[in-house]
Short mmCIF file of C-alpha atoms and ligand atoms in Angstrom, two decimals:
data_model
loop_
_atom_site.label_atom_id
_atom_site.label_comp_id
_atom_site.label_asym_id
_atom_site.label_seq_id
_atom_site.Cartn_x
_atom_site.Cartn_y
_atom_site.Cartn_z
CA MET A 1 138.91 84.70 4.34
CA PHE A 2 135.31 85.21 3.06
CA SER A 3 135.41 87.36 0.05
CA LYS A 4 131.99 88.34 -1.22
CA PRO A 5 130.42 90.69 1.33
CA VAL A 6 128.89 93.07 -1.12
CA LYS A 7 126.81 90.38 -2.90
CA TYR A 8 125.45 89.07 0.40
CA LEU A 9 124.61 92.53 1.73
CA LEU A 10 122.72 93.33 -1.42
CA PHE A 11 121.09 89.89 -1.13
CA VAL A 12 119.34 91.05 2.05
CA GLY A 13 117.51 93.70 0.16
CA PHE A 14 115.77 91.52 -2.27
CA PHE A 15 115.57 88.41 -0.14
CA THR A 16 111.95 88.98 0.91
CA SER A 17 110.71 89.70 -2.58
CA LEU A 18 112.58 86.66 -4.01
CA SER A 19 110.94 84.41 -1.47
CA LEU A 20 107.52 85.55 -2.71
CA PHE A 21 107.89 83.88 -6.09
CA ALA A 22 110.11 81.10 -4.88
CA GLY A 23 107.07 78.97 -4.00
CA CYS A 24 106.47 77.54 -7.47
CA ASP A 25 109.75 75.79 -8.09
CA GLN A 26 109.99 74.83 -4.44
CA ALA A 27 106.83 72.65 -4.60
CA ALA A 28 108.62 69.70 -6.20
CA LYS A 29 111.63 70.04 -4.09
CA THR A 30 109.92 70.01 -0.83
CA GLU A 31 107.73 66.97 -1.49
CA HIS A 32 109.73 64.86 0.95
CA TYR A 33 108.96 67.19 3.86
CA ASP A 34 105.24 67.23 3.02
CA ILE A 35 105.26 63.46 3.36
CA ASN A 36 106.85 63.79 6.78
CA GLU A 37 104.51 66.56 7.70
CA THR A 38 107.23 68.29 9.68
CA ASN A 39 109.44 71.04 8.59
CA PRO A 40 113.21 70.46 8.94
CA VAL A 41 115.28 72.12 11.64
CA LEU A 42 118.84 73.48 11.22
CA LEU A 43 120.49 74.17 14.59
CA ILE A 44 123.49 76.61 14.29
CA SER A 45 125.96 77.42 17.02
CA ILE A 46 128.10 80.51 16.93
CA ASP A 47 130.51 79.84 19.77
CA GLY A 48 131.03 82.61 22.32
CA PHE A 49 128.59 85.10 20.65
CA MET A 50 127.23 87.75 22.83
CA ASN A 51 124.08 89.88 22.21
CA GLU A 52 125.93 93.17 22.69
CA TYR A 53 128.15 92.24 19.71
CA LEU A 54 125.11 92.86 17.44
CA ASP A 55 124.43 96.25 19.25
CA ARG A 56 127.82 97.72 18.39
CA ASN A 57 128.22 96.41 14.75
CA GLU A 58 126.56 96.69 11.37
CA THR A 59 125.05 93.26 10.93
CA PRO A 60 122.35 93.52 8.22
CA ASN A 61 121.89 89.82 7.79
CA PHE A 62 121.37 89.24 11.58
CA ASP A 63 119.04 92.25 11.60
CA HIS A 64 116.98 90.83 8.89
CA PHE A 65 116.93 87.45 10.55
CA LEU A 66 115.75 88.94 13.83
CA GLU A 67 113.00 90.89 12.02
CA GLN A 68 111.68 87.80 10.40
CA GLY A 69 111.81 85.43 13.36
CA VAL A 70 111.75 85.55 17.13
CA HIS A 71 114.62 85.99 19.43
CA ALA A 72 115.06 85.93 23.24
CA GLU A 73 116.16 88.92 25.26
CA TYR A 74 119.06 86.71 26.07
CA LEU A 75 119.85 83.01 26.56
CA ILE A 76 120.84 81.70 29.96
CA PRO A 77 123.46 78.88 29.55
CA VAL A 78 124.01 76.04 31.97
CA PHE A 79 126.78 76.02 34.48
CA PRO A 80 129.81 75.87 34.04
CA THR A 81 129.57 78.11 31.01
CA LYS A 82 132.13 76.15 28.91
CA THR A 83 131.78 74.97 25.36
CA PHE A 84 131.39 71.14 25.78
CA PRO A 85 128.86 71.21 28.91
CA THR A 86 126.83 74.05 27.37
CA HIS A 87 126.58 72.50 23.89
CA TRP A 88 125.72 69.16 25.31
CA SER A 89 122.92 70.61 27.34
CA ILE A 90 121.40 72.29 24.35
CA ALA A 91 121.53 68.99 22.55
CA THR A 92 120.14 66.83 25.28
CA GLY A 93 117.99 69.16 27.43
CA LEU A 94 119.87 68.05 30.44
CA TYR A 95 121.63 70.04 33.15
CA VAL A 96 125.32 69.28 33.58
CA GLU A 97 124.76 67.21 36.80
CA ASN A 98 122.55 64.90 34.77
CA HIS A 99 124.81 64.60 31.53
CA GLY A 100 128.16 64.39 33.17
CA ILE A 101 130.18 66.52 30.75
CA ILE A 102 131.34 68.68 33.64
CA SER A 103 133.94 70.73 31.64
CA ASN A 104 135.90 70.84 28.47
CA SER A 105 138.60 68.68 30.06
CA PHE A 106 138.25 66.68 33.23
CA TYR A 107 139.43 63.54 34.92
CA ASP A 108 137.04 60.59 35.60
CA TYR A 109 138.24 58.43 38.49
CA GLU A 110 135.91 55.54 37.72
CA LEU A 111 136.96 55.34 34.07
CA GLU A 112 140.52 56.23 35.09
CA ALA A 113 140.78 58.50 32.07
CA ARG A 114 140.83 62.17 31.06
CA PHE A 115 138.17 63.67 28.82
CA SER A 116 139.75 66.14 26.54
CA PHE A 117 139.17 67.27 23.05
CA GLY A 118 142.76 67.91 22.20
CA PRO A 119 146.04 66.01 22.22
CA PRO A 120 147.33 64.01 24.04
CA ASP A 121 143.98 62.54 25.27
CA ASP A 122 141.36 63.48 22.54
CA THR A 123 138.71 61.13 23.90
CA PRO A 124 135.26 62.56 23.09
CA ASN A 125 134.34 59.80 20.57
CA ASP A 126 134.06 57.31 23.36
CA GLU A 127 130.48 56.86 24.13
CA ARG A 128 131.02 56.19 27.85
CA TRP A 129 131.58 60.04 28.38
CA TRP A 130 128.21 61.22 27.22
CA GLY A 131 125.02 61.01 29.33
CA GLY A 132 121.58 61.69 27.77
CA GLU A 133 120.32 61.47 24.24
CA PRO A 134 121.02 64.37 21.92
CA ILE A 135 118.31 65.50 19.53
CA TRP A 136 119.98 64.02 16.45
CA ILE A 137 119.89 60.63 18.00
CA THR A 138 116.24 61.07 19.06
CA ALA A 139 115.51 61.87 15.45
CA GLU A 140 117.41 58.93 14.07
CA ASN A 141 115.79 56.62 16.58
CA GLN A 142 112.35 57.65 15.41
CA GLY A 143 113.03 57.29 11.74
CA LEU A 144 114.16 60.88 10.78
CA THR A 145 117.56 61.62 9.20
CA SER A 146 120.14 63.84 11.04
CA ALA A 147 123.26 65.38 9.57
CA THR A 148 125.64 67.16 11.78
CA PHE A 149 128.59 69.30 10.57
CA PHE A 150 130.22 69.60 13.97
CA TRP A 151 128.70 69.85 17.45
CA PRO A 152 130.51 68.69 20.63
CA GLY A 153 129.41 65.12 21.10
CA SER A 154 128.28 64.61 17.53
CA GLU A 155 131.22 62.31 16.74
CA ALA A 156 130.26 59.86 19.55
CA THR A 157 127.86 56.98 19.13
CA ILE A 158 124.98 56.97 21.64
CA ASP A 159 123.79 53.41 22.30
CA GLY A 160 125.48 52.57 19.02
CA VAL A 161 123.68 55.06 16.99
CA GLN A 162 125.07 58.22 15.21
CA SER A 163 123.80 60.70 12.76
CA THR A 164 123.34 59.60 9.20
CA LYS A 165 125.94 62.23 8.16
CA TRP A 166 128.56 63.40 10.77
CA VAL A 167 132.16 64.66 10.51
CA ASP A 168 135.22 64.29 12.77
CA TYR A 169 135.99 67.70 14.30
CA ASP A 170 138.64 69.63 12.33
CA GLY A 171 138.71 73.29 13.11
CA SER A 172 140.57 74.16 9.89
CA VAL A 173 137.55 73.19 7.75
CA PRO A 174 136.49 76.54 6.13
CA ASP A 175 133.21 77.82 7.37
CA ILE A 176 131.88 78.06 3.76
CA THR A 177 132.71 74.37 3.16
CA ARG A 178 130.66 73.55 6.42
CA ILE A 179 127.70 75.45 4.97
CA ASP A 180 127.97 74.06 1.57
CA SER A 181 127.98 70.52 2.89
CA VAL A 182 124.98 71.07 5.11
CA MET A 183 123.13 72.60 2.06
CA THR A 184 123.80 69.41 0.26
CA TRP A 185 122.52 67.32 3.11
CA LEU A 186 119.39 69.48 3.46
CA ASP A 187 118.60 69.74 -0.27
CA PRO A 188 115.20 68.14 -1.01
CA ALA A 189 116.66 67.09 -4.40
CA GLY A 190 119.70 65.45 -2.83
CA ASP A 191 120.45 62.05 -1.41
CA VAL A 192 120.39 62.76 2.27
CA ARG A 193 117.30 65.11 2.70
CA ALA A 194 118.12 65.67 6.33
CA ASP A 195 115.25 66.39 8.71
CA PHE A 196 117.65 67.79 11.35
CA ALA A 197 121.20 69.24 10.79
CA THR A 198 123.73 71.22 12.76
CA LEU A 199 126.40 73.73 11.91
CA TYR A 200 129.11 75.08 14.35
CA PHE A 201 131.37 78.09 13.91
CA SER A 202 134.23 78.81 16.42
CA PHE A 203 136.03 81.89 15.22
CA VAL A 204 134.09 84.43 17.26
CA ASP A 205 134.91 82.65 20.37
CA SER A 206 138.56 82.27 19.44
CA ARG A 207 138.83 85.99 18.60
CA GLY A 208 137.25 86.68 22.03
CA HIS A 209 139.78 84.57 23.88
CA SER A 210 142.78 86.00 22.09
CA TYR A 211 141.73 89.75 22.02
CA GLY A 212 138.95 90.14 24.52
CA PRO A 213 135.25 90.72 23.95
CA ASN A 214 135.57 94.45 23.53
CA SER A 215 138.21 94.26 20.87
CA PRO A 216 138.20 95.50 17.23
CA GLU A 217 139.16 91.96 16.33
CA VAL A 218 135.90 90.56 17.72
CA ASP A 219 133.98 93.19 15.87
CA GLU A 220 135.71 92.09 12.61
CA ALA A 221 134.60 88.51 13.47
CA VAL A 222 131.03 89.57 14.04
CA LYS A 223 130.95 91.11 10.61
CA GLU A 224 132.41 88.01 9.12
CA MET A 225 129.77 85.93 10.84
CA ASP A 226 127.04 88.23 9.44
CA GLU A 227 128.40 87.71 5.91
CA LEU A 228 128.37 83.95 6.48
CA LEU A 229 124.79 84.21 7.68
CA GLY A 230 124.02 85.96 4.37
CA TYR A 231 125.71 83.29 2.42
CA LEU A 232 123.82 80.52 4.30
CA LEU A 233 120.39 82.18 3.77
CA GLU A 234 121.24 82.48 0.00
CA GLY A 235 122.21 78.70 -0.01
CA ILE A 236 118.91 77.89 1.75
CA TYR A 237 117.06 79.93 -0.99
CA GLU A 238 118.93 78.16 -3.69
CA ILE A 239 117.79 74.61 -2.43
CA GLY A 240 114.29 75.85 -2.27
CA LEU A 241 113.93 75.65 1.51
CA SER A 242 113.44 79.44 2.41
CA ASP A 243 109.79 78.82 3.41
CA LYS A 244 110.28 75.38 4.86
CA LEU A 245 113.36 75.31 7.04
CA ASN A 246 113.32 76.32 10.74
CA ILE A 247 116.63 77.82 11.61
CA ILE A 248 117.79 78.09 15.26
CA LEU A 249 120.72 80.40 15.76
CA VAL A 250 122.20 80.00 19.25
CA SER A 251 125.43 80.49 21.18
CA ASP A 252 126.82 78.52 24.07
CA HIS A 253 127.99 81.27 26.53
CA GLY A 254 129.26 84.94 26.55
CA MET A 255 132.89 86.08 27.08
CA ALA A 256 134.48 88.16 29.92
CA GLU A 257 137.54 90.38 29.70
CA LEU A 258 140.54 89.09 31.83
CA SER A 259 143.41 90.93 33.34
CA ASP A 260 146.65 89.97 34.84
CA GLU A 261 145.68 92.01 37.88
CA LYS A 262 142.81 89.73 38.47
CA VAL A 263 144.58 86.47 39.32
CA ILE A 264 144.06 84.02 42.22
CA PHE A 265 147.08 81.81 42.94
CA LEU A 266 145.90 78.65 44.24
CA ASP A 267 149.39 77.46 45.31
CA GLU A 268 149.55 80.35 47.64
CA ILE A 269 146.39 79.27 49.39
CA ILE A 270 146.59 75.60 49.56
CA ASN A 271 149.23 72.93 49.17
CA LEU A 272 148.73 71.51 45.70
CA GLU A 273 150.31 68.31 46.78
CA ASP A 274 147.23 67.61 48.96
CA VAL A 275 144.84 67.69 45.99
CA ASP A 276 144.11 66.56 42.42
CA MET A 277 142.96 69.27 40.16
CA VAL A 278 140.07 67.91 38.02
CA ASP A 279 139.82 71.32 36.24
CA TRP A 280 141.39 74.78 36.87
CA SER A 281 139.72 78.01 35.80
CA PRO A 282 137.43 79.90 36.19
CA VAL A 283 135.74 77.00 38.07
CA ALA A 284 138.38 75.07 40.02
CA MET A 285 137.22 71.50 40.62
CA ILE A 286 139.34 70.11 43.43
CA LYS A 287 139.64 66.47 44.64
CA PRO A 288 141.44 66.53 47.99
CA ASP A 289 143.50 63.48 49.08
CA GLU A 290 141.91 61.12 51.51
CA GLY A 291 141.25 62.84 54.73
CA LYS A 292 142.18 66.31 53.44
CA THR A 293 138.87 67.78 52.37
CA ILE A 294 138.04 69.83 55.43
CA GLU A 295 141.59 71.27 55.83
CA VAL A 296 141.72 72.33 52.14
CA TYR A 297 138.18 73.67 52.25
CA GLU A 298 138.90 75.74 55.32
CA ALA A 299 142.02 77.27 53.84
CA LEU A 300 140.06 78.31 50.73
CA LYS A 301 137.15 79.56 52.82
CA ALA A 302 139.54 81.69 55.10
CA ASN A 303 141.00 83.35 51.97
CA GLU A 304 137.69 83.76 50.06
CA GLU A 305 138.36 86.89 48.09
CA HIS A 306 137.32 87.24 44.42
CA TYR A 307 135.90 83.79 44.34
CA SER A 308 133.26 81.56 46.12
CA VAL A 309 134.17 78.18 47.51
CA TYR A 310 131.75 75.36 48.30
CA LEU A 311 131.78 71.79 49.41
CA ARG A 312 130.02 70.02 46.63
CA GLU A 313 126.89 69.30 48.69
CA ASP A 314 126.54 72.98 49.58
CA LEU A 315 126.74 74.33 46.00
CA PRO A 316 123.51 76.27 45.60
CA GLU A 317 120.83 74.14 43.81
CA ARG A 318 120.49 76.80 40.96
CA PHE A 319 123.81 75.56 39.46
CA ARG A 320 122.47 72.14 39.03
CA PHE A 321 126.05 70.90 39.56
CA ARG A 322 125.92 68.59 42.56
CA ASP A 323 124.69 65.10 41.59
CA HIS A 324 127.08 63.65 39.12
CA TYR A 325 129.98 61.42 40.35
CA ARG A 326 132.51 63.21 38.30
CA ILE A 327 131.97 66.50 40.32
CA PRO A 328 134.72 66.49 43.01
CA GLU A 329 134.41 67.56 46.71
CA ILE A 330 135.46 71.20 46.46
CA ILE A 331 134.19 73.66 43.84
CA MET A 332 135.72 77.17 43.62
CA ILE A 333 134.02 79.74 41.33
CA ALA A 334 136.12 82.76 40.35
CA ASP A 335 134.30 86.15 40.21
CA VAL A 336 133.80 87.26 36.53
CA GLY A 337 137.09 88.42 35.09
CA PHE A 338 139.30 86.62 37.59
CA THR A 339 141.54 83.64 36.77
CA ILE A 340 142.45 80.76 39.07
CA THR A 341 146.02 79.56 38.34
CA SER A 342 149.34 78.77 40.04
CA ARG A 343 152.34 81.11 40.37
CA PRO A 344 154.61 78.96 38.01
CA PHE A 345 151.89 78.48 35.38
CA PHE A 346 151.21 82.19 35.37
CA GLU A 347 154.89 83.13 35.02
CA ASP A 348 155.18 80.69 32.21
CA ARG A 349 151.99 81.30 30.25
CA GLY A 350 150.46 84.58 31.43
CA ILE A 351 146.73 85.26 31.07
CA ILE A 352 144.69 85.16 27.89
CA ALA A 353 142.52 88.19 27.01
CA GLY A 354 138.97 86.65 27.44
CA ASN A 355 137.37 83.76 29.11
CA HIS A 356 134.10 82.07 29.99
CA GLY A 357 133.01 79.31 32.30
CA TYR A 358 131.80 81.61 35.13
CA ASP A 359 128.45 81.63 37.04
CA ASN A 360 125.71 81.27 34.44
CA ARG A 361 123.71 84.04 36.01
CA ALA A 362 126.57 86.59 35.32
CA PRO A 363 125.37 88.94 32.48
CA GLU A 364 128.63 88.51 30.75
CA MET A 365 127.99 84.74 30.42
CA HIS A 366 124.49 85.35 28.88
CA THR A 367 124.20 84.61 25.37
CA PHE A 368 122.11 84.61 22.17
CA PHE A 369 119.02 82.78 20.88
CA ALA A 370 117.10 83.52 17.67
CA ALA A 371 115.01 81.42 15.38
CA LYS A 372 112.99 81.79 12.22
CA GLY A 373 110.99 79.56 10.01
CA PRO A 374 107.48 78.33 9.25
CA ASP A 375 107.01 77.02 12.85
CA PHE A 376 108.25 80.21 14.61
CA LYS A 377 106.59 83.37 15.36
CA SER A 378 107.71 86.47 13.45
CA GLY A 379 108.92 89.74 14.72
CA ASP A 380 108.71 88.85 18.44
CA VAL A 381 111.12 89.43 21.34
CA ALA A 382 110.81 86.69 23.95
CA PRO A 383 111.81 86.99 27.62
CA PRO A 384 115.15 85.43 28.62
CA LEU A 385 115.26 81.70 28.01
CA GLU A 386 117.15 78.85 29.67
CA SER A 387 119.11 76.73 27.13
CA VAL A 388 117.92 73.38 28.55
CA HIS A 389 114.54 73.96 27.02
CA ILE A 390 115.76 74.00 23.43
CA TYR A 391 115.79 70.17 23.19
CA GLU A 392 112.04 70.01 23.94
CA LEU A 393 111.45 72.87 21.40
CA MET A 394 113.22 70.89 18.58
CA ALA A 395 111.57 67.70 19.52
CA ARG A 396 108.09 69.32 19.29
CA ILE A 397 108.91 70.83 15.84
CA LEU A 398 110.12 67.53 14.47
CA ASN A 399 107.14 65.68 16.03
CA LEU A 400 109.46 63.45 18.07
CA GLU A 401 108.85 61.86 21.47
CA PRO A 402 111.47 63.49 23.55
CA ALA A 403 113.95 61.39 25.62
CA PRO A 404 113.88 62.00 29.44
CA ASN A 405 115.33 65.58 29.93
CA ASP A 406 115.33 68.60 32.26
CA GLY A 407 113.50 70.94 29.81
CA ASN A 408 109.91 71.95 29.77
CA PHE A 409 108.08 72.64 26.54
CA GLU A 410 105.84 75.14 28.30
CA GLU A 411 108.87 77.34 28.68
CA VAL A 412 109.26 77.66 24.90
CA ASN A 413 105.78 77.15 23.53
CA HIS A 414 105.41 81.06 23.15
CA LEU A 415 108.20 80.97 20.54
CA LEU A 416 106.05 78.86 18.17
CA SER A 417 103.33 80.11 15.80
CA GLU A 418 99.83 78.78 16.16
P1 AMP B 501 136.42 76.75 24.67
O1 AMP B 501 137.78 76.22 24.96
O2 AMP B 501 135.50 76.39 25.70
O3 AMP B 501 136.52 78.08 24.17
O4 AMP B 501 135.93 75.82 23.36
C1 AMP B 501 135.96 76.28 22.05
C2 AMP B 501 136.78 75.29 21.24
O5 AMP B 501 136.32 74.04 21.26
C3 AMP B 501 136.87 75.57 19.74
O6 AMP B 501 137.68 76.62 19.38
C4 AMP B 501 137.22 74.26 19.27
O7 AMP B 501 138.60 74.15 19.08
C5 AMP B 501 136.72 73.24 20.23
N1 AMP B 501 135.70 72.42 19.70
C6 AMP B 501 134.37 72.76 19.46
N2 AMP B 501 133.59 71.71 19.05
C7 AMP B 501 134.49 70.73 18.97
C8 AMP B 501 134.30 69.33 18.68
N3 AMP B 501 133.14 68.85 18.27
N4 AMP B 501 135.30 68.55 18.89
C9 AMP B 501 136.59 68.97 19.33
N5 AMP B 501 136.72 70.29 19.64
C10 AMP B 501 135.75 71.12 19.46
ZN1 ZN B 502 132.06 77.97 23.64
ZN1 ZN B 503 135.67 79.73 24.32
#
């Protein structure tokens, strides 16, 4: 557990004044970036972090960050609002139908393999899964240096290329160690001198799943995250990058409270023998056996309560979830708070306290975006922002030619200083 809260809270108080005289000894250290004529970018994901978490907790380091930089009223993630699709959209600027990471775990009938980040499959390192070009590869391809300390997809090669520094995912690596490593990689006096780096923290999301978004356990996690942010800002000061580094703090989705009263038993609506389940909840992705599609769809439509069911081609355009071959014929989206399961699974495993994955327009799935640094405006609150535009934003700051993507720089231009 993180153990120096007082120091970092105090740190907030004199952070501004310290950075006033930090300029002199920073000059030598930042030479590398002056040559590049771009300021480096650190992209940080706090998984499952909701805006309202800040409203109900004392978070001095976040408050200070928001005051110094610019933040959106909220961030609209892509659909489905699960960790792997959403992170990959932030990294590539693509909607899910254009990048193909349709969930955290799904079956691909062409590759005849399951994509899954845990045992027994654990396949994400295979580059055939990942459509599009993430920003760290765009940077590497155009002569910059990327260093990723976790990000879904960062372990895979993309057309044979990887970040200069990357790490195989291991959730047990302490958060402080993650930060310390990235500081070494960003340090202008170090060997790597990364132009682009990522950090990823999962514990707020885990706490939300185990105890629900409204729990004291989540509040504790939010305060821990605030202390980590203080530690990070101090680290940035120590390597002389306080005035040089652009920091983007983002989350991938929100979190909804679940209940064992809000359960949809799929095996009581359709015969599970007639289908393959590509994914289960809260978005059931259903591949009916040959000749069974209409029968299965009609049974689901006739019982449509607490969920919406669509034939793939009828899914509203706004989901941007129709075109990829991995998306199966029937998509069933549970109403927020509901869980799609089967009776035996429910009896065996019950329901967790919180989940996400629902309609990306649901307020509970909306999430967090804040940024600060020399290229960002200061003290501004921006209107809601769609996460697919972040790729274009980062490419612009790093002076990179963006790969083809669904984002639009005009949607994020207002976040940048003149
Ligand atoms: P979710 O199940 O959608 O809540 O996903 C959150 C979980 O994804 C985290 O708790 C991690 O266990 C896992 N995760 C996040 N990033 C990675 C990664 N790069 N590789 C493998 N697993 C990851
Ligand atoms: Zn997540
Ligand atoms: Zn989660």
